[in-house]
Amino acid sequence: SPIDFPRLIVRQDIETPINASLPNVTILATGGTIASKGSTNTQTTGYSIGLGVQDLIEAVPEILNISNIAGYQVSNVGSGSINETISLALAHIISKELAKDEVSGVVITHGTDTLEETAFFMNLAINSSKPVVCVGAMRPSTALSADGPLNLYQAVTLAISPNAKGRGAMITLNDRIGSAFYTTKNNANSIDTFYSMEAGQLGFFINQVPFFFYEPAVPIGHTSFDLTNVNDLAQVDILYAHQDMDPGLVNASIAGGADGLVIAGVGAGGTSSKFAVAMEEAYNATGIPIVSSHRSADGFVPGDEGDFTIASGFYNPQKARILLQLALSTGMGYDDIKGIFAKSYPSPSA
Ligand SMILES: NC(=O)C[C@H](N)C(=O)O
């Protein structure tokens, strides 16, 4: 049955009357640094989560001048702990919220470490032209120059912007607006962490007004999934390649319940030759999809890796994992899965 999360805040609870002339935005809070506190204002590591969705909203009362806000506390965890229950709850709640005529857009507050995974998940799972904006912070709420409040203000601005429609899920942080399809976290600590090297940014905030460089566009190879009746996700493990990689990891993952594998390969999807033998044997024995991606920060894996792996194209390992997970969870067969990866990059003969 669908997961039903209580709506923790109604608009009246934040002591702001509903203003019928303002757009309505729903904020879904999941945790992360944006919801964290340190013990001093100079502490920027080792802090802990301590703010709920109401605290996040109250820290930026200016958002109530531009919108009516409703909030859900979907979870309150570091983003490494986001799991299938939380991801599916987000997808189900967001679909319901955006189906309401009066809701202009949604904002997800989230830890930055895996923000790109949730953003990409929503990009695949939410079939609405209304904005889905994913936002986080690199400094806890207690820090000097905490970045969360302005990031949240910009996220709400984006969620109500007519120009933000039809662009899929977006990530905003540090004044930038990126497509969930391509944006990735590039630095473990710096505020300037989210961008997409090759495909670039969608836009930028100028005095808190979003400016887009291009008209709305759908990334080549985008696939939509209907998760209405999906309440469990397939297990997909990522194996990180390195010199002399242990071939035993393939069967260890499968024995651990993996329905599919993604390899963060060396270069454009490479592994040791003994690991390649193990992948081929596992594919022949089980038929499970094994997607070949890259451990390099950027680039793509072309479709010439042999019959027993599926080339990831431009999808990095963590995005390839989400795509494979949703494909398997909606019952897609091997050839169709191969197709959804192949359509996202040029064929070798093109
Ligand atoms: N900047 C952050 O949000 C990092 C945090 N560890 C997370 O939950 O992803």
Coordinates of C-alpha atoms and ligand atoms in Angstrom, one line a residue:
S1 CA 0.0 0.0 0.0
P2 CA 1.2 3.5 -0.6
I3 CA 3.3 5.0 2.2
D4 CA 1.3 7.7 4.0
F5 CA 3.4 10.2 5.8
P6 CA 1.7 12.7 8.1
R7 CA 1.7 16.3 7.0
L8 CA 3.4 17.8 9.9
I9 CA 2.9 21.4 9.3
V10 CA -0.2 23.1 7.9
R11 CA 0.0 26.6 6.7
Q12 CA -1.7 28.0 9.8
D13 CA 0.9 26.5 12.1
I14 CA 3.5 28.8 10.8
E15 CA 1.4 31.7 12.0
T16 CA 1.0 33.1 8.6
P17 CA -2.4 33.5 7.1
I18 CA -2.9 31.9 3.8
N19 CA -2.5 34.7 1.3
A20 CA -4.6 33.8 -1.7
S21 CA -2.6 36.1 -4.0
L22 CA 0.7 34.1 -3.3
P23 CA 1.7 30.9 -4.9
N24 CA 1.8 27.7 -2.8
V25 CA 4.9 25.6 -2.3
T26 CA 5.4 22.4 -0.4
I27 CA 8.7 21.8 1.3
L28 CA 9.7 18.2 2.0
A29 CA 12.5 18.0 4.5
T30 CA 14.8 14.9 4.7
G31 CA 17.8 16.1 6.8
G32 CA 21.4 16.8 5.9
T33 CA 23.7 19.7 6.8
I34 CA 21.0 22.3 6.0
A35 CA 19.1 20.8 9.1
S36 CA 22.3 20.5 11.3
K37 CA 23.7 22.4 14.2
G38 CA 27.3 22.7 15.5
S39 CA 28.2 23.6 19.1
T40 CA 30.0 26.9 18.0
N41 CA 29.6 29.2 15.0
T42 CA 33.1 28.2 13.7
Q43 CA 32.4 24.5 13.7
T44 CA 32.0 23.2 10.1
T45 CA 32.6 19.5 10.6
G46 CA 31.3 17.0 13.1
Y47 CA 28.0 18.8 13.6
S48 CA 24.7 16.9 14.0
I49 CA 21.2 17.1 12.7
G50 CA 18.9 19.1 14.9
L51 CA 16.4 21.1 12.9
G52 CA 13.0 20.1 11.7
V53 CA 11.1 21.4 8.7
Q54 CA 9.4 24.1 10.8
D55 CA 12.8 25.4 12.0
L56 CA 14.0 25.5 8.4
I57 CA 11.1 27.6 7.4
E58 CA 11.2 29.9 10.5
A59 CA 14.9 30.6 9.8
V60 CA 13.9 32.2 6.5
P61 CA 10.6 34.1 7.2
E62 CA 11.2 36.0 3.9
I63 CA 9.9 33.0 2.0
L64 CA 6.5 33.6 3.5
N65 CA 6.5 37.0 1.7
I66 CA 6.7 35.3 -1.6
S67 CA 4.7 32.1 -1.0
N68 CA 2.4 30.1 1.2
I69 CA 4.4 27.1 2.5
A70 CA 3.4 23.7 3.7
G71 CA 5.9 21.2 4.9
Y72 CA 6.4 17.5 5.4
Q73 CA 9.1 15.9 7.6
V74 CA 9.8 12.9 5.5
S75 CA 13.0 11.9 7.3
N76 CA 15.8 13.6 9.3
V77 CA 19.0 11.8 8.3
G78 CA 22.3 12.3 6.7
S79 CA 21.9 11.8 3.0
G80 CA 24.0 8.6 3.1
S81 CA 21.1 7.1 4.9
I82 CA 18.4 8.0 2.4
N83 CA 16.8 4.6 1.4
E84 CA 14.1 3.2 -0.8
T85 CA 11.4 4.0 1.8
I86 CA 12.3 7.6 1.8
S87 CA 12.8 7.9 -1.9
L88 CA 9.5 6.3 -2.7
A89 CA 7.7 8.4 -0.1
L90 CA 9.2 11.5 -1.7
A91 CA 8.1 10.4 -5.1
H92 CA 4.6 9.5 -4.0
I93 CA 4.0 12.7 -1.9
I94 CA 5.5 15.0 -4.7
S95 CA 3.2 13.4 -7.3
K96 CA 0.2 14.0 -5.1
E97 CA 1.2 17.6 -4.3
L98 CA 2.0 18.6 -7.9
A99 CA -1.4 17.1 -9.0
K100 CA -3.1 19.8 -6.9
D101 CA -3.9 22.9 -9.0
E102 CA -3.1 25.2 -6.2
V103 CA 0.5 23.9 -5.7
S104 CA 3.1 25.7 -7.9
G105 CA 6.1 23.6 -7.1
V106 CA 7.9 21.5 -4.4
V107 CA 11.3 21.9 -2.7
I108 CA 13.2 19.0 -1.2
T109 CA 15.7 19.9 1.5
H110 CA 18.4 17.2 1.6
G111 CA 22.0 16.4 2.5
T112 CA 24.3 17.3 -0.3
D113 CA 26.3 14.0 -0.3
T114 CA 23.6 12.1 -2.2
L115 CA 21.4 15.0 -3.3
E116 CA 22.2 14.3 -6.9
E117 CA 20.8 10.7 -6.5
T118 CA 17.4 11.9 -5.1
A119 CA 17.2 14.7 -7.7
F120 CA 17.9 12.2 -10.5
F121 CA 15.3 9.8 -9.0
M122 CA 12.7 12.5 -8.9
N123 CA 13.6 13.5 -12.5
L124 CA 12.7 10.0 -13.6
A125 CA 9.7 9.5 -11.4
I126 CA 7.8 12.7 -11.3
N127 CA 5.7 13.3 -14.4
S128 CA 4.8 17.0 -14.0
S129 CA 6.0 20.1 -15.7
K130 CA 6.0 21.9 -12.3
P131 CA 9.4 22.5 -10.7
V132 CA 10.9 20.0 -8.3
V133 CA 13.8 21.8 -6.6
C134 CA 16.4 20.0 -4.6
V135 CA 18.5 22.0 -2.2
G136 CA 21.0 21.6 0.6
A137 CA 23.8 23.4 2.4
M138 CA 27.5 22.8 2.9
R139 CA 27.6 24.6 6.3
P140 CA 25.5 23.8 9.3
S141 CA 22.8 26.3 10.3
T142 CA 24.9 27.5 13.3
A143 CA 28.0 28.4 11.2
L144 CA 29.2 31.9 10.4
S145 CA 28.0 32.4 6.8
A146 CA 25.7 29.5 6.9
D147 CA 24.6 28.9 3.3
G148 CA 21.3 27.1 4.0
P149 CA 18.9 30.0 4.5
L150 CA 19.8 31.8 1.2
N151 CA 19.8 28.5 -0.6
L152 CA 16.3 27.7 0.7
Y153 CA 15.1 31.2 -0.2
Q154 CA 16.4 30.7 -3.8
A155 CA 14.9 27.2 -3.9
V156 CA 11.4 28.5 -3.1
T157 CA 11.9 31.3 -5.6
L158 CA 12.7 28.7 -8.2
A159 CA 9.7 26.6 -7.3
I160 CA 7.3 29.4 -7.9
S161 CA 9.0 30.7 -11.1
P162 CA 7.0 30.2 -14.3
N163 CA 10.3 30.0 -16.2
A164 CA 11.3 27.0 -14.1
K165 CA 8.5 24.8 -15.6
G166 CA 9.3 22.0 -17.9
R167 CA 12.9 21.6 -16.8
G168 CA 12.6 18.4 -14.8
A169 CA 14.0 18.2 -11.3
M170 CA 16.7 20.8 -10.5
I171 CA 19.5 21.2 -8.0
T172 CA 20.2 24.6 -6.6
L173 CA 23.1 25.6 -4.3
N174 CA 25.5 28.5 -4.2
D175 CA 23.5 30.7 -6.7
R176 CA 23.6 28.0 -9.4
I177 CA 20.7 26.1 -11.0
G178 CA 21.6 22.7 -12.4
S179 CA 19.7 19.9 -14.2
A180 CA 19.2 16.8 -12.0
F181 CA 20.2 14.8 -15.1
Y182 CA 23.8 16.0 -15.2
T183 CA 24.6 17.8 -12.0
T184 CA 27.0 16.1 -9.6
K185 CA 28.8 16.9 -6.3
N186 CA 32.4 17.7 -7.1
N187 CA 33.9 18.7 -3.7
A188 CA 33.4 17.0 -0.4
N189 CA 33.7 20.2 1.6
S190 CA 33.6 23.3 -0.5
I191 CA 30.4 25.4 -0.9
D192 CA 31.1 25.6 -4.6
T193 CA 30.5 21.9 -5.1
F194 CA 27.5 21.3 -7.5
Y195 CA 28.0 21.6 -11.2
S196 CA 28.0 19.7 -14.4
M197 CA 31.3 19.9 -16.2
E198 CA 30.3 19.0 -19.8
A199 CA 26.6 19.9 -20.0
G200 CA 26.9 23.1 -18.0
Q201 CA 24.4 24.9 -15.8
L202 CA 20.8 25.7 -16.6
G203 CA 20.9 29.1 -14.9
F204 CA 22.0 31.4 -12.1
F205 CA 20.4 33.7 -9.5
I206 CA 20.8 37.4 -9.9
N207 CA 19.6 39.3 -6.8
Q208 CA 17.6 36.2 -6.0
V209 CA 15.8 36.1 -9.3
P210 CA 16.4 32.9 -11.3
F211 CA 17.9 33.5 -14.8
F212 CA 18.0 30.7 -17.3
F213 CA 20.5 30.5 -20.1
Y214 CA 18.2 28.4 -22.3
E215 CA 14.6 27.7 -23.0
P216 CA 13.3 24.6 -21.2
A217 CA 14.7 21.4 -22.7
V218 CA 14.5 17.7 -22.0
P219 CA 17.9 15.9 -21.8
I220 CA 18.6 13.5 -24.7
G221 CA 17.7 10.0 -23.5
H222 CA 15.5 11.0 -20.6
T223 CA 13.2 8.1 -19.5
S224 CA 10.1 8.5 -17.3
F225 CA 8.8 5.8 -14.9
D226 CA 5.4 5.5 -13.3
L227 CA 6.0 4.4 -9.7
T228 CA 2.4 4.7 -8.6
N229 CA 2.2 1.1 -7.7
V230 CA 5.9 0.5 -6.8
N231 CA 6.5 0.1 -3.1
D232 CA 9.9 -1.7 -3.2
L233 CA 13.0 -1.1 -5.2
A234 CA 15.3 -3.6 -6.7
Q235 CA 18.8 -3.9 -5.1
V236 CA 21.6 -2.5 -7.3
D237 CA 25.1 -2.5 -5.9
I238 CA 28.0 -0.3 -7.2
L239 CA 31.4 -2.0 -7.3
Y240 CA 34.4 0.5 -7.5
A241 CA 37.1 -0.7 -9.8
H242 CA 40.8 -0.3 -9.1
Q243 CA 44.1 -2.1 -10.0
D244 CA 43.9 -5.9 -9.4
M245 CA 40.2 -5.7 -8.5
D246 CA 38.9 -8.9 -6.7
P247 CA 36.6 -10.9 -9.0
G248 CA 35.0 -12.4 -6.0
L249 CA 33.0 -9.2 -5.4
V250 CA 30.7 -10.0 -8.3
N251 CA 29.3 -13.2 -6.7
A252 CA 29.5 -11.6 -3.2
S253 CA 27.1 -8.9 -4.4
I254 CA 24.8 -11.4 -6.1
A255 CA 24.8 -13.6 -3.0
G256 CA 23.9 -10.5 -1.0
G257 CA 20.7 -10.0 -3.0
A258 CA 21.8 -7.7 -5.9
D259 CA 19.4 -7.7 -8.8
G260 CA 21.7 -5.7 -10.9
L261 CA 25.3 -4.3 -10.7
V262 CA 27.0 -1.1 -11.7
I263 CA 30.7 -1.1 -12.1
A264 CA 32.5 2.2 -11.5
G265 CA 35.1 1.2 -14.0
V266 CA 38.6 2.5 -14.6
G267 CA 38.8 4.9 -17.6
A268 CA 35.8 4.4 -19.9
G269 CA 34.4 1.4 -18.0
G270 CA 37.5 -0.9 -17.7
T271 CA 38.2 -3.6 -15.1
S272 CA 41.0 -6.1 -14.5
S273 CA 40.7 -9.0 -17.0
K274 CA 40.0 -11.5 -14.2
F275 CA 37.1 -9.3 -13.0
A276 CA 35.8 -9.2 -16.6
V277 CA 35.8 -13.0 -16.6
A278 CA 33.8 -13.0 -13.3
M279 CA 31.2 -10.5 -14.8
E280 CA 30.8 -12.7 -17.9
E281 CA 30.3 -15.9 -15.9
A282 CA 27.8 -14.1 -13.6
Y283 CA 25.9 -12.8 -16.6
N284 CA 25.8 -16.2 -18.2
A285 CA 24.7 -17.8 -15.0
T286 CA 22.1 -15.3 -13.9
G287 CA 21.3 -12.9 -16.7
I288 CA 21.4 -10.0 -14.3
P289 CA 22.2 -6.6 -15.9
I290 CA 25.7 -5.3 -15.2
V291 CA 26.2 -1.7 -16.2
S292 CA 29.6 -0.4 -16.9
S293 CA 30.2 3.2 -15.8
H294 CA 33.3 5.2 -14.9
R295 CA 35.1 6.1 -11.7
S296 CA 36.5 9.3 -13.3
A297 CA 34.6 12.4 -12.4
D298 CA 33.3 12.9 -15.9
G299 CA 33.1 11.4 -19.3
F300 CA 31.1 8.5 -20.8
V301 CA 31.3 4.8 -21.4
P302 CA 30.7 3.8 -25.0
G303 CA 28.7 0.7 -26.0
D304 CA 31.6 -1.5 -26.9
E305 CA 32.2 -3.4 -23.7
G306 CA 31.0 -6.8 -24.9
D307 CA 27.7 -8.7 -24.6
F308 CA 27.7 -9.2 -20.8
T309 CA 27.8 -5.5 -19.8
I310 CA 25.6 -2.5 -20.6
A311 CA 27.4 0.7 -21.3
S312 CA 26.3 3.6 -19.0
G313 CA 26.9 6.3 -21.5
F314 CA 27.0 9.7 -19.6
Y315 CA 25.4 8.3 -16.4
N316 CA 27.9 8.3 -13.6
P317 CA 27.8 5.2 -11.3
Q318 CA 25.3 6.6 -8.8
K319 CA 22.9 7.9 -11.5
A320 CA 23.3 4.6 -13.4
R321 CA 22.4 2.8 -10.2
I322 CA 19.1 4.8 -9.8
L323 CA 18.2 4.3 -13.5
L324 CA 18.8 0.5 -13.3
Q325 CA 16.9 0.3 -10.0
L326 CA 13.8 2.0 -11.4
A327 CA 14.0 0.0 -14.6
L328 CA 14.2 -3.3 -12.7
S329 CA 11.5 -2.2 -10.2
T330 CA 9.0 -1.5 -12.9
G331 CA 9.6 -4.9 -14.6
M332 CA 11.7 -3.8 -17.6
G333 CA 13.5 -6.6 -19.4
Y334 CA 17.2 -6.8 -20.3
D335 CA 16.9 -5.5 -23.9
D336 CA 14.7 -2.5 -22.8
I337 CA 17.2 -1.7 -20.1
K338 CA 20.0 -1.8 -22.6
G339 CA 17.9 0.6 -24.7
I340 CA 17.3 3.2 -22.0
F341 CA 21.1 3.5 -21.5
A342 CA 21.9 3.4 -25.2
K343 CA 19.5 6.3 -26.1
S344 CA 21.3 8.7 -23.8
Y345 CA 24.6 8.8 -25.9
P346 CA 25.5 8.7 -29.5
S347 CA 25.9 5.3 -31.1
P348 CA 29.4 4.5 -32.3
S349 CA 28.3 4.8 -36.0
A350 CA 26.6 8.2 -35.5
Ligands
LIG1 N1 26.6 19.0 3.2 C1 25.8 17.9 3.6 O1 24.6 18.0 3.6 C2 26.6 16.7 3.9 C3 25.8 15.8 4.8 N2 26.7 14.8 5.4 C4 24.7 15.0 4.1 O2 23.8 14.6 4.7 O3 24.8 14.7 2.9

